[in-house]
Amino acid sequence: MKLASAPHRIQSGSLRPRPSRPGFGGLIPCSSASQIQHGRGRGHRVPQQDRSRCFSSVQSSTSEAVCGVTPSVESLYSRALMLARSEDFEQARELFQTVAERFPYHEKNWISWAQMEKRAHAMNSEVKWNTCRQVLQQALSVNPTGARLIQAWGLMELQKRNFWAAVTMLDRSVLYDPFLKPVLLWKPVLEARRQRTLERKHRVETFHSGHQ
């Protein structure tokens, strides 16, 4: 899936959904995603002095080439965050995309990318929400059981006051990772659940009145 706001290097089929683990009925605990994103794909570790010398600058690609060290996932992610915070959205987007290609199960990267897109398009509400949603859709296409990705989508819908979708997504995220349950007790989430109940009641009453 391509975002309208930025060029994408991810080709169709290049990122594939992770297969379900036998015995979980298709559900993969969030801890498994954490192990993948932090355990695999990480480059050879070098002494702290060398890492500091190689990755001290945001424009560290030159120093990395000199050192002959492949940047790690956290190095790239931290650099993307730095650029996003300084509102260098174009460069940050490129790095978020790079992390997504190399480490597609890095949930924090996808979430930070989606949040950045909201800031990058703050002046255009429609583009802001559509771009944020597209990033999360792309994330879930390769990591469909990513609990924090689902939670992030639910919170986005909550901000848009799409209460039905928000509660549905937040409840689903807890099914994959019970440690996310405290979010369900947040006051805005409780209010969204109440509004969804009222909406459901209204639909039932409207249905019965139409068949009398």
Coordinates of C-alpha atoms in Angstrom, one line a residue:
M1 CA 0.0 0.0 0.0
K2 CA 1.4 3.4 -0.9
L3 CA 0.9 6.6 1.1
A4 CA -0.2 9.6 -0.9
S5 CA 2.1 11.9 1.0
A6 CA 5.4 10.2 0.4
P7 CA 7.2 7.9 -2.0
H8 CA 7.4 4.3 -0.8
R9 CA 10.0 1.7 -1.6
I10 CA 8.0 -1.2 -0.3
Q11 CA 6.9 -3.3 -3.2
S12 CA 3.8 -5.5 -3.3
G13 CA 4.6 -8.8 -1.7
S14 CA 7.9 -7.6 -0.2
L15 CA 6.5 -7.6 3.3
R16 CA 4.6 -10.7 4.2
P17 CA 2.3 -11.3 7.2
R18 CA 3.9 -13.4 9.8
P19 CA 2.5 -17.0 10.0
S20 CA 0.5 -18.0 13.0
R21 CA 2.1 -20.1 15.7
P22 CA 0.5 -23.5 16.1
G23 CA -1.4 -23.8 19.4
F24 CA -2.5 -20.2 19.6
G25 CA -5.4 -20.4 17.1
G26 CA -3.9 -17.7 15.0
L27 CA -3.1 -15.4 17.9
I28 CA 0.5 -14.5 18.4
P29 CA 1.3 -12.9 21.8
C30 CA 2.8 -9.4 21.7
S31 CA 5.9 -10.8 23.5
S32 CA 6.7 -12.8 20.3
A33 CA 6.7 -9.6 18.2
S34 CA 8.9 -8.0 20.8
Q35 CA 11.4 -10.8 20.6
I36 CA 11.4 -10.6 16.8
Q37 CA 11.9 -6.8 16.7
H38 CA 14.6 -6.7 19.3
G39 CA 16.3 -10.1 18.7
R40 CA 16.5 -10.6 15.0
G41 CA 17.9 -8.3 12.3
R42 CA 20.2 -6.5 14.8
G43 CA 23.6 -6.0 13.4
H44 CA 26.9 -7.1 15.0
R45 CA 27.4 -5.2 18.2
V46 CA 30.5 -3.0 18.4
P47 CA 32.1 -1.3 21.4
Q48 CA 30.2 1.7 22.8
Q49 CA 33.1 4.1 21.9
D50 CA 32.8 3.0 18.2
R51 CA 29.0 3.3 18.2
S52 CA 29.2 6.8 19.7
R53 CA 31.7 7.8 17.1
C54 CA 29.7 6.3 14.2
F55 CA 26.2 7.4 15.2
S56 CA 26.7 10.7 17.0
S57 CA 25.3 12.8 14.1
V58 CA 21.9 12.7 12.5
Q59 CA 23.7 12.8 9.2
S60 CA 25.7 9.7 10.2
S61 CA 25.6 7.8 7.0
T62 CA 29.1 9.0 6.2
S63 CA 30.6 8.0 9.5
E64 CA 28.9 4.7 9.3
A65 CA 30.5 4.1 5.9
V66 CA 33.9 5.0 7.4
C67 CA 33.4 2.7 10.4
G68 CA 32.1 -0.1 8.2
V69 CA 29.2 -0.6 10.7
T70 CA 25.6 -1.4 9.6
P71 CA 23.2 0.8 11.7
S72 CA 21.0 -1.1 14.1
V73 CA 17.3 -0.8 14.2
E74 CA 17.3 1.4 17.3
S75 CA 20.0 3.6 15.8
L76 CA 17.8 4.2 12.7
Y77 CA 14.6 4.6 14.8
S78 CA 16.2 7.1 17.2
R79 CA 17.4 9.1 14.3
A80 CA 13.9 9.1 12.7
L81 CA 12.4 10.3 16.0
M82 CA 15.0 13.1 16.2
L83 CA 14.1 14.3 12.7
A84 CA 10.4 14.1 13.4
R85 CA 10.7 16.1 16.6
S86 CA 12.7 18.8 14.7
E87 CA 9.9 18.7 12.1
D88 CA 12.1 17.5 9.3
F89 CA 9.2 15.4 8.1
E90 CA 10.6 14.4 4.7
Q91 CA 13.8 13.0 6.1
A92 CA 12.1 11.4 9.1
R93 CA 9.6 9.7 6.7
E94 CA 12.4 8.2 4.7
L95 CA 14.0 6.7 7.9
F96 CA 10.7 5.4 9.3
Q97 CA 10.2 3.7 5.9
T98 CA 13.7 2.2 6.0
V99 CA 13.1 0.7 9.4
A100 CA 9.7 -0.6 8.3
E101 CA 11.3 -2.3 5.3
R102 CA 14.2 -3.9 7.3
F103 CA 12.3 -4.6 10.6
P104 CA 8.6 -4.8 9.8
Y105 CA 7.7 -6.1 13.3
H106 CA 9.1 -3.0 15.0
E107 CA 5.7 -1.7 16.3
K108 CA 7.0 1.5 17.8
N109 CA 8.4 2.6 14.5
W110 CA 5.0 2.2 12.7
I111 CA 3.2 4.0 15.6
S112 CA 5.7 6.9 15.7
W113 CA 5.5 7.2 11.9
A114 CA 1.7 7.4 12.1
Q115 CA 1.8 10.0 14.8
M116 CA 4.3 12.1 12.8
E117 CA 2.0 12.1 9.8
K118 CA -0.7 13.7 11.9
R119 CA 1.7 16.5 12.7
A120 CA 3.0 16.8 9.2
H121 CA -0.5 17.3 7.8
A122 CA -1.9 19.2 10.8
M123 CA -3.4 21.9 8.5
N124 CA -5.4 19.4 6.5
S125 CA -7.7 17.3 8.7
E126 CA -8.7 14.8 6.0
V127 CA -5.2 14.2 4.8
K128 CA -3.9 13.9 8.3
W129 CA -6.3 11.1 9.4
N130 CA -6.2 9.3 6.0
T131 CA -2.4 9.2 6.0
C132 CA -2.2 8.1 9.6
R133 CA -4.7 5.4 8.9
Q134 CA -2.8 4.2 5.8
V135 CA 0.5 3.8 7.8
L136 CA -1.3 1.7 10.4
Q137 CA -3.1 -0.3 7.7
Q138 CA 0.3 -1.0 6.1
A139 CA 1.7 -2.0 9.5
L140 CA -1.1 -4.4 10.2
S141 CA -0.9 -6.0 6.7
V142 CA 2.5 -7.4 7.7
N143 CA 1.8 -7.8 11.5
P144 CA -1.9 -8.4 11.8
T145 CA -1.7 -9.5 15.5
G146 CA 0.4 -6.5 16.6
A147 CA -1.5 -5.5 19.7
R148 CA 0.1 -2.1 20.1
L149 CA -0.7 -1.3 16.4
I150 CA -4.3 -2.3 16.9
Q151 CA -4.4 -0.2 20.1
A152 CA -2.9 2.8 18.2
W153 CA -5.6 2.5 15.5
G154 CA -8.3 2.4 18.2
L155 CA -6.9 5.5 19.9
M156 CA -6.9 7.2 16.5
E157 CA -10.5 6.4 16.0
L158 CA -11.2 7.6 19.5
Q159 CA -9.7 11.0 18.7
K160 CA -12.0 11.1 15.6
R161 CA -14.9 10.3 17.9
N162 CA -15.6 7.1 15.9
F163 CA -16.6 5.4 19.2
W164 CA -17.8 2.1 17.7
A165 CA -14.6 1.5 15.8
A166 CA -12.5 2.8 18.7
V167 CA -13.9 0.4 21.3
T168 CA -13.8 -2.5 18.9
M169 CA -10.2 -2.0 18.2
L170 CA -9.1 -1.4 21.8
D171 CA -11.0 -4.5 23.0
R172 CA -9.3 -6.5 20.2
S173 CA -5.8 -5.2 21.2
V174 CA -6.3 -6.6 24.7
L175 CA -7.1 -10.0 23.4
Y176 CA -3.6 -10.2 21.9
D177 CA -1.9 -8.5 24.8
P178 CA -3.7 -8.4 28.2
F179 CA -1.1 -6.0 29.6
L180 CA -2.8 -3.3 27.5
K181 CA -6.0 -3.6 29.5
P182 CA -5.5 -0.5 31.7
V183 CA -6.2 1.6 28.6
L184 CA -9.8 0.3 28.7
L185 CA -10.2 2.1 32.0
W186 CA -9.3 5.5 30.7
K187 CA -12.2 8.0 31.0
P188 CA -12.4 8.8 27.3
V189 CA -12.6 5.0 26.5
L190 CA -15.3 4.5 29.1
E191 CA -17.3 7.3 27.6
A192 CA -16.8 5.9 24.1
R193 CA -18.1 2.5 25.4
R194 CA -21.1 4.2 26.9
Q195 CA -21.8 6.0 23.6
R196 CA -21.5 2.8 21.7
T197 CA -24.0 1.2 24.0
L198 CA -26.4 4.0 23.5
E199 CA -26.0 3.8 19.7
R200 CA -26.6 0.0 19.7
K201 CA -29.7 0.5 21.8
H202 CA -30.9 3.2 19.4
R203 CA -30.3 0.8 16.4
V204 CA -32.3 -2.0 18.1
E205 CA -35.2 0.4 18.9
T206 CA -35.2 1.7 15.3
F207 CA -35.2 -1.8 13.9
H208 CA -38.2 -3.0 16.1
S209 CA -40.2 0.2 15.4
G210 CA -39.8 -0.4 11.7
H211 CA -41.2 -3.9 11.9
Q212 CA -44.3 -3.1 14.0

